[in-house]
mmCIF file of C-alpha atoms and ligand atoms in Angstrom:
data_model
loop_
_atom_site.group_PDB
_atom_site.id
_atom_site.type_symbol
_atom_site.label_atom_id
_atom_site.label_comp_id
_atom_site.label_asym_id
_atom_site.label_seq_id
_atom_site.Cartn_x
_atom_site.Cartn_y
_atom_site.Cartn_z
ATOM 1 C CA UNK A 26 -61.749 -47.788 32.523
ATOM 2 C CA UNK A 27 -63.444 -48.970 29.357
ATOM 3 C CA UNK A 28 -61.690 -51.397 27.021
ATOM 4 C CA UNK A 29 -63.877 -52.046 23.939
ATOM 5 C CA UNK A 30 -67.283 -52.930 25.480
ATOM 6 C CA UNK A 31 -66.144 -53.992 28.990
ATOM 7 C CA UNK A 32 -65.474 -52.073 32.185
ATOM 8 C CA UNK A 33 -62.287 -52.730 34.072
ATOM 9 C CA UNK A 34 -61.036 -51.606 37.524
ATOM 10 C CA UNK A 35 -57.425 -50.978 38.607
ATOM 11 C CA UNK A 36 -56.081 -54.218 40.030
ATOM 12 C CA UNK A 37 -52.224 -54.303 40.190
ATOM 13 C CA UNK A 38 -50.498 -50.857 39.901
ATOM 14 C CA UNK A 39 -47.315 -50.572 37.974
ATOM 15 C CA UNK A 40 -45.265 -49.949 41.148
ATOM 16 C CA UNK A 41 -46.323 -53.339 42.539
ATOM 17 C CA UNK A 42 -45.612 -55.058 39.203
ATOM 18 C CA UNK A 43 -42.097 -53.532 39.068
ATOM 19 C CA UNK A 44 -41.365 -54.408 42.697
ATOM 20 C CA UNK A 45 -42.309 -58.010 42.097
ATOM 21 C CA UNK A 46 -40.261 -58.163 38.873
ATOM 22 C CA UNK A 47 -37.219 -57.021 40.821
ATOM 23 C CA UNK A 48 -37.663 -59.937 43.222
ATOM 24 C CA UNK A 49 -38.252 -62.484 40.465
ATOM 25 C CA UNK A 50 -35.270 -61.357 38.431
ATOM 26 C CA UNK A 51 -32.995 -61.517 41.422
ATOM 27 C CA UNK A 52 -34.115 -65.061 42.148
ATOM 28 C CA UNK A 53 -33.752 -66.194 38.520
ATOM 29 C CA UNK A 54 -30.282 -64.607 38.298
ATOM 30 C CA UNK A 55 -29.215 -66.515 41.370
ATOM 31 C CA UNK A 56 -30.665 -69.795 40.176
ATOM 32 C CA UNK A 57 -29.190 -69.530 36.645
ATOM 33 C CA UNK A 58 -25.793 -67.948 37.307
ATOM 34 C CA UNK A 59 -23.273 -69.869 35.119
ATOM 35 C CA UNK A 60 -26.053 -71.837 33.339
ATOM 36 C CA UNK A 61 -26.266 -69.627 30.279
ATOM 37 C CA UNK A 62 -30.080 -69.932 30.185
ATOM 38 C CA UNK A 63 -32.213 -69.543 27.083
ATOM 39 C CA UNK A 64 -35.232 -67.407 27.778
ATOM 40 C CA UNK A 65 -38.141 -68.149 25.457
ATOM 41 C CA UNK A 66 -40.771 -65.370 25.536
ATOM 42 C CA UNK A 67 -44.276 -66.417 24.541
ATOM 43 C CA UNK A 68 -45.786 -63.739 22.399
ATOM 44 C CA UNK A 69 -47.820 -61.606 22.283
ATOM 45 C CA UNK A 70 -48.818 -61.102 25.838
ATOM 46 C CA UNK A 71 -45.484 -61.596 27.583
ATOM 47 C CA UNK A 72 -43.487 -59.036 25.535
ATOM 48 C CA UNK A 73 -43.637 -56.171 28.055
ATOM 49 C CA UNK A 74 -43.139 -58.414 31.082
ATOM 50 C CA UNK A 75 -40.166 -60.116 29.399
ATOM 51 C CA UNK A 76 -38.562 -56.779 28.450
ATOM 52 C CA UNK A 77 -38.709 -55.562 32.040
ATOM 53 C CA UNK A 78 -37.718 -58.917 33.610
ATOM 54 C CA UNK A 79 -34.841 -59.740 31.304
ATOM 55 C CA UNK A 80 -33.117 -56.360 31.683
ATOM 56 C CA UNK A 81 -32.861 -56.983 35.386
ATOM 57 C CA UNK A 82 -31.366 -60.457 35.069
ATOM 58 C CA UNK A 83 -27.691 -59.538 34.949
ATOM 59 C CA UNK A 84 -26.198 -62.870 33.959
ATOM 60 C CA UNK A 85 -25.058 -64.288 30.581
ATOM 61 C CA UNK A 86 -28.169 -65.472 28.776
ATOM 62 C CA UNK A 87 -29.977 -65.638 25.421
ATOM 63 C CA UNK A 88 -33.492 -64.523 24.657
ATOM 64 C CA UNK A 89 -35.834 -65.606 21.884
ATOM 65 C CA UNK A 90 -39.524 -65.427 21.029
ATOM 66 C CA UNK A 91 -42.287 -67.812 19.956
ATOM 67 C CA UNK A 92 -45.902 -67.196 19.152
ATOM 68 C CA UNK A 93 -48.812 -69.567 19.743
ATOM 69 C CA UNK A 94 -52.514 -68.995 19.870
ATOM 70 C CA UNK A 95 -55.206 -70.599 22.006
ATOM 71 C CA UNK A 96 -57.332 -67.755 23.109
ATOM 72 C CA UNK A 97 -60.372 -66.272 21.516
ATOM 73 C CA UNK A 98 -61.595 -63.028 23.025
ATOM 74 C CA UNK A 99 -62.213 -63.931 26.661
ATOM 75 C CA UNK A 100 -62.134 -67.729 26.509
ATOM 76 C CA UNK A 101 -59.351 -70.255 26.194
ATOM 77 C CA UNK A 102 -59.977 -72.603 23.271
ATOM 78 C CA UNK A 103 -57.657 -75.192 24.756
ATOM 79 C CA UNK A 104 -56.052 -75.756 21.400
ATOM 80 C CA UNK A 105 -52.571 -74.492 20.684
ATOM 81 C CA UNK A 106 -51.626 -73.740 17.086
ATOM 82 C CA UNK A 107 -48.072 -72.735 16.682
ATOM 83 C CA UNK A 108 -47.809 -69.697 14.438
ATOM 84 C CA UNK A 109 -44.143 -68.674 14.582
ATOM 85 C CA UNK A 110 -41.728 -71.496 15.275
ATOM 86 C CA UNK A 111 -38.371 -71.214 16.935
ATOM 87 C CA UNK A 112 -35.247 -72.420 15.240
ATOM 88 C CA UNK A 113 -32.991 -72.055 18.256
ATOM 89 C CA UNK A 114 -31.209 -75.063 19.571
ATOM 90 C CA UNK A 115 -32.870 -76.133 22.831
ATOM 91 C CA UNK A 116 -30.924 -79.405 23.138
ATOM 92 C CA UNK A 117 -29.145 -79.513 26.528
ATOM 93 C CA UNK A 118 -29.975 -75.869 27.230
ATOM 94 C CA UNK A 119 -31.451 -74.534 30.455
ATOM 95 C CA UNK A 120 -34.679 -73.151 29.127
ATOM 96 C CA UNK A 121 -36.946 -70.634 30.934
ATOM 97 C CA UNK A 122 -40.288 -69.956 29.338
ATOM 98 C CA UNK A 123 -41.607 -66.431 29.980
ATOM 99 C CA UNK A 124 -45.399 -66.267 30.036
ATOM 100 C CA UNK A 125 -47.819 -63.429 30.865
ATOM 101 C CA UNK A 126 -50.512 -65.500 32.478
ATOM 102 C CA UNK A 127 -51.335 -69.147 33.095
ATOM 103 C CA UNK A 128 -55.115 -69.504 33.102
ATOM 104 C CA UNK A 129 -56.312 -73.058 32.338
ATOM 105 C CA UNK A 130 -52.704 -74.153 31.877
ATOM 106 C CA UNK A 131 -53.519 -75.820 28.539
ATOM 107 C CA UNK A 132 -51.281 -73.469 26.505
ATOM 108 C CA UNK A 133 -48.219 -73.794 28.719
ATOM 109 C CA UNK A 134 -48.638 -77.566 29.053
ATOM 110 C CA UNK A 135 -48.677 -78.023 25.288
ATOM 111 C CA UNK A 136 -45.671 -75.770 24.848
ATOM 112 C CA UNK A 137 -43.772 -77.648 27.528
ATOM 113 C CA UNK A 138 -44.643 -80.944 25.864
ATOM 114 C CA UNK A 139 -43.471 -79.658 22.484
ATOM 115 C CA UNK A 140 -40.217 -78.279 23.872
ATOM 116 C CA UNK A 141 -39.390 -81.435 25.814
ATOM 117 C CA UNK A 142 -39.026 -83.289 22.453
ATOM 118 C CA UNK A 143 -35.894 -81.207 21.907
ATOM 119 C CA UNK A 144 -34.391 -82.478 25.189
ATOM 120 C CA UNK A 145 -33.425 -79.324 27.057
ATOM 121 C CA UNK A 146 -31.138 -79.743 30.128
ATOM 122 C CA UNK A 147 -33.944 -78.177 32.205
ATOM 123 C CA UNK A 148 -37.241 -76.439 31.522
ATOM 124 C CA UNK A 149 -38.961 -74.015 33.919
ATOM 125 C CA UNK A 150 -41.654 -71.399 33.611
ATOM 126 C CA UNK A 151 -41.879 -67.853 34.877
ATOM 127 C CA UNK A 152 -45.334 -66.298 34.676
ATOM 128 C CA UNK A 153 -46.328 -62.823 35.766
ATOM 129 C CA UNK A 154 -49.774 -64.066 36.730
ATOM 130 C CA UNK A 155 -51.456 -67.400 37.416
ATOM 131 C CA UNK A 156 -55.070 -68.277 38.006
ATOM 132 C CA UNK A 157 -54.729 -71.433 40.137
ATOM 133 C CA UNK A 158 -58.501 -71.974 40.444
ATOM 134 C CA UNK A 159 -58.773 -72.155 36.665
ATOM 135 C CA UNK A 160 -56.013 -74.730 36.179
ATOM 136 C CA UNK A 161 -57.228 -77.739 34.201
ATOM 137 C CA UNK A 162 -53.784 -79.297 34.018
ATOM 138 C CA UNK A 163 -51.230 -80.024 36.674
ATOM 139 C CA UNK A 164 -48.811 -77.331 35.671
ATOM 140 C CA UNK A 165 -45.734 -76.388 37.638
ATOM 141 C CA UNK A 166 -44.865 -72.720 37.367
ATOM 142 C CA UNK A 167 -41.539 -72.274 39.124
ATOM 143 C CA UNK A 168 -41.626 -68.440 39.290
ATOM 144 C CA UNK A 169 -44.984 -66.706 39.842
ATOM 145 C CA UNK A 170 -45.439 -62.943 39.969
ATOM 146 C CA UNK A 171 -48.946 -62.902 41.398
ATOM 147 C CA UNK A 172 -51.614 -65.548 41.929
ATOM 148 C CA UNK A 173 -54.978 -64.016 41.057
ATOM 149 C CA UNK A 174 -58.596 -65.020 41.149
ATOM 150 C CA UNK A 175 -60.294 -66.524 38.047
ATOM 151 C CA UNK A 176 -61.296 -63.210 36.464
ATOM 152 C CA UNK A 177 -60.272 -61.601 33.197
ATOM 153 C CA UNK A 178 -57.514 -58.978 33.367
ATOM 154 C CA UNK A 179 -55.946 -56.575 30.866
ATOM 155 C CA UNK A 180 -52.961 -54.291 30.729
ATOM 156 C CA UNK A 181 -49.152 -54.579 30.914
ATOM 157 C CA UNK A 182 -49.127 -56.752 27.759
ATOM 158 C CA UNK A 183 -52.384 -58.573 28.373
ATOM 159 C CA UNK A 184 -55.181 -57.819 25.929
ATOM 160 C CA UNK A 185 -58.936 -58.010 25.553
ATOM 161 C CA UNK A 186 -59.496 -58.688 21.828
ATOM 162 C CA UNK A 187 -56.283 -56.951 20.985
ATOM 163 C CA UNK A 188 -56.870 -53.905 23.139
ATOM 164 C CA UNK A 189 -55.362 -52.780 26.455
ATOM 165 C CA UNK A 190 -51.838 -54.169 26.072
ATOM 166 C CA UNK A 191 -50.338 -50.744 26.336
ATOM 167 C CA UNK A 192 -51.845 -49.949 29.744
ATOM 168 C CA UNK A 193 -49.110 -49.546 32.373
ATOM 169 C CA UNK A 194 -51.150 -51.123 35.235
ATOM 170 C CA UNK A 195 -53.155 -54.348 35.286
ATOM 171 C CA UNK A 196 -56.944 -53.996 35.374
ATOM 172 C CA UNK A 197 -59.576 -56.578 36.313
ATOM 173 C CA UNK A 198 -62.976 -56.935 34.603
ATOM 174 C CA UNK A 199 -65.954 -55.316 36.416
ATOM 175 C CA UNK A 200 -68.645 -57.925 36.344
ATOM 176 C CA UNK A 201 -71.434 -55.651 37.634
HETATM 177 P P1 LIG B 308 -54.469 -70.891 29.115
HETATM 178 O O1 LIG B 308 -54.093 -71.824 27.995
HETATM 179 O O2 LIG B 308 -55.912 -70.986 29.508
HETATM 180 O O3 LIG B 308 -53.572 -71.045 30.318
HETATM 181 O O4 LIG B 308 -54.298 -69.428 28.545
HETATM 182 C C1 LIG B 308 -53.107 -68.838 28.382
HETATM 183 C C2 LIG B 308 -53.175 -67.595 27.457
HETATM 184 O O5 LIG B 308 -54.475 -67.057 27.422
HETATM 185 C C3 LIG B 308 -52.332 -66.506 28.051
HETATM 186 O O6 LIG B 308 -51.007 -66.571 27.544
HETATM 187 C C4 LIG B 308 -53.020 -65.226 27.650
HETATM 188 O O7 LIG B 308 -52.608 -64.857 26.348
HETATM 189 C C5 LIG B 308 -54.461 -65.638 27.556
HETATM 190 N N1 LIG B 308 -55.187 -65.223 28.771
HETATM 191 C C6 LIG B 308 -55.584 -66.012 29.773
HETATM 192 N N2 LIG B 308 -56.231 -65.322 30.759
HETATM 193 C C7 LIG B 308 -56.244 -64.032 30.340
HETATM 194 C C8 LIG B 308 -56.693 -62.795 30.924
HETATM 195 O O8 LIG B 308 -57.270 -62.747 32.024
HETATM 196 N N3 LIG B 308 -56.518 -61.679 30.201
HETATM 197 C C9 LIG B 308 -55.872 -61.664 28.996
HETATM 198 N N4 LIG B 308 -55.393 -62.825 28.424
HETATM 199 C C10 LIG B 308 -55.578 -63.963 29.086
#
């Protein structure tokens, strides 16, 4: 599979993604029953994951979206510039951040730091993918879909330079 100028191989098929989402949503629904959680989806990458996840969490909840940037092409810049702010009230809410992938952890750490200023009752992260060997920060991701190796992936919302988000499966870069 060619995305722009790079070759990618099938890595996580959609059936495996959906099976894992069913498990995660069940766990989250149990943990947040009667907590009226506020799900904050981090755009752009997490939009497909969030849509699938949230529809299976059958408890009273709210969902909103924020957009930050820190990635240029295939490398994390480590800087987070908020583009679209949120105006929802986070104070004393049980907040769950929905992320597509935690790579270096710099993005999620900054977002957590920013959100903590608004004093939520609790703050946890659900990420479809994590790359533990790339972590540069001590980040705690409460709900992890799949831990993967430190290689670039596309599909299911994740992009390479804007491309590949619409792929149903997740593909990993072919370095040969
Ligand atoms: P971090 O700050 O290094 O943890 O990067 C987080 C963001 O970088 C994610 O939300 C993604 O948008 C993007 N990213 C990190 N790794 C990948 C990848 O392998 N493929 C596509 N996007 C990625």
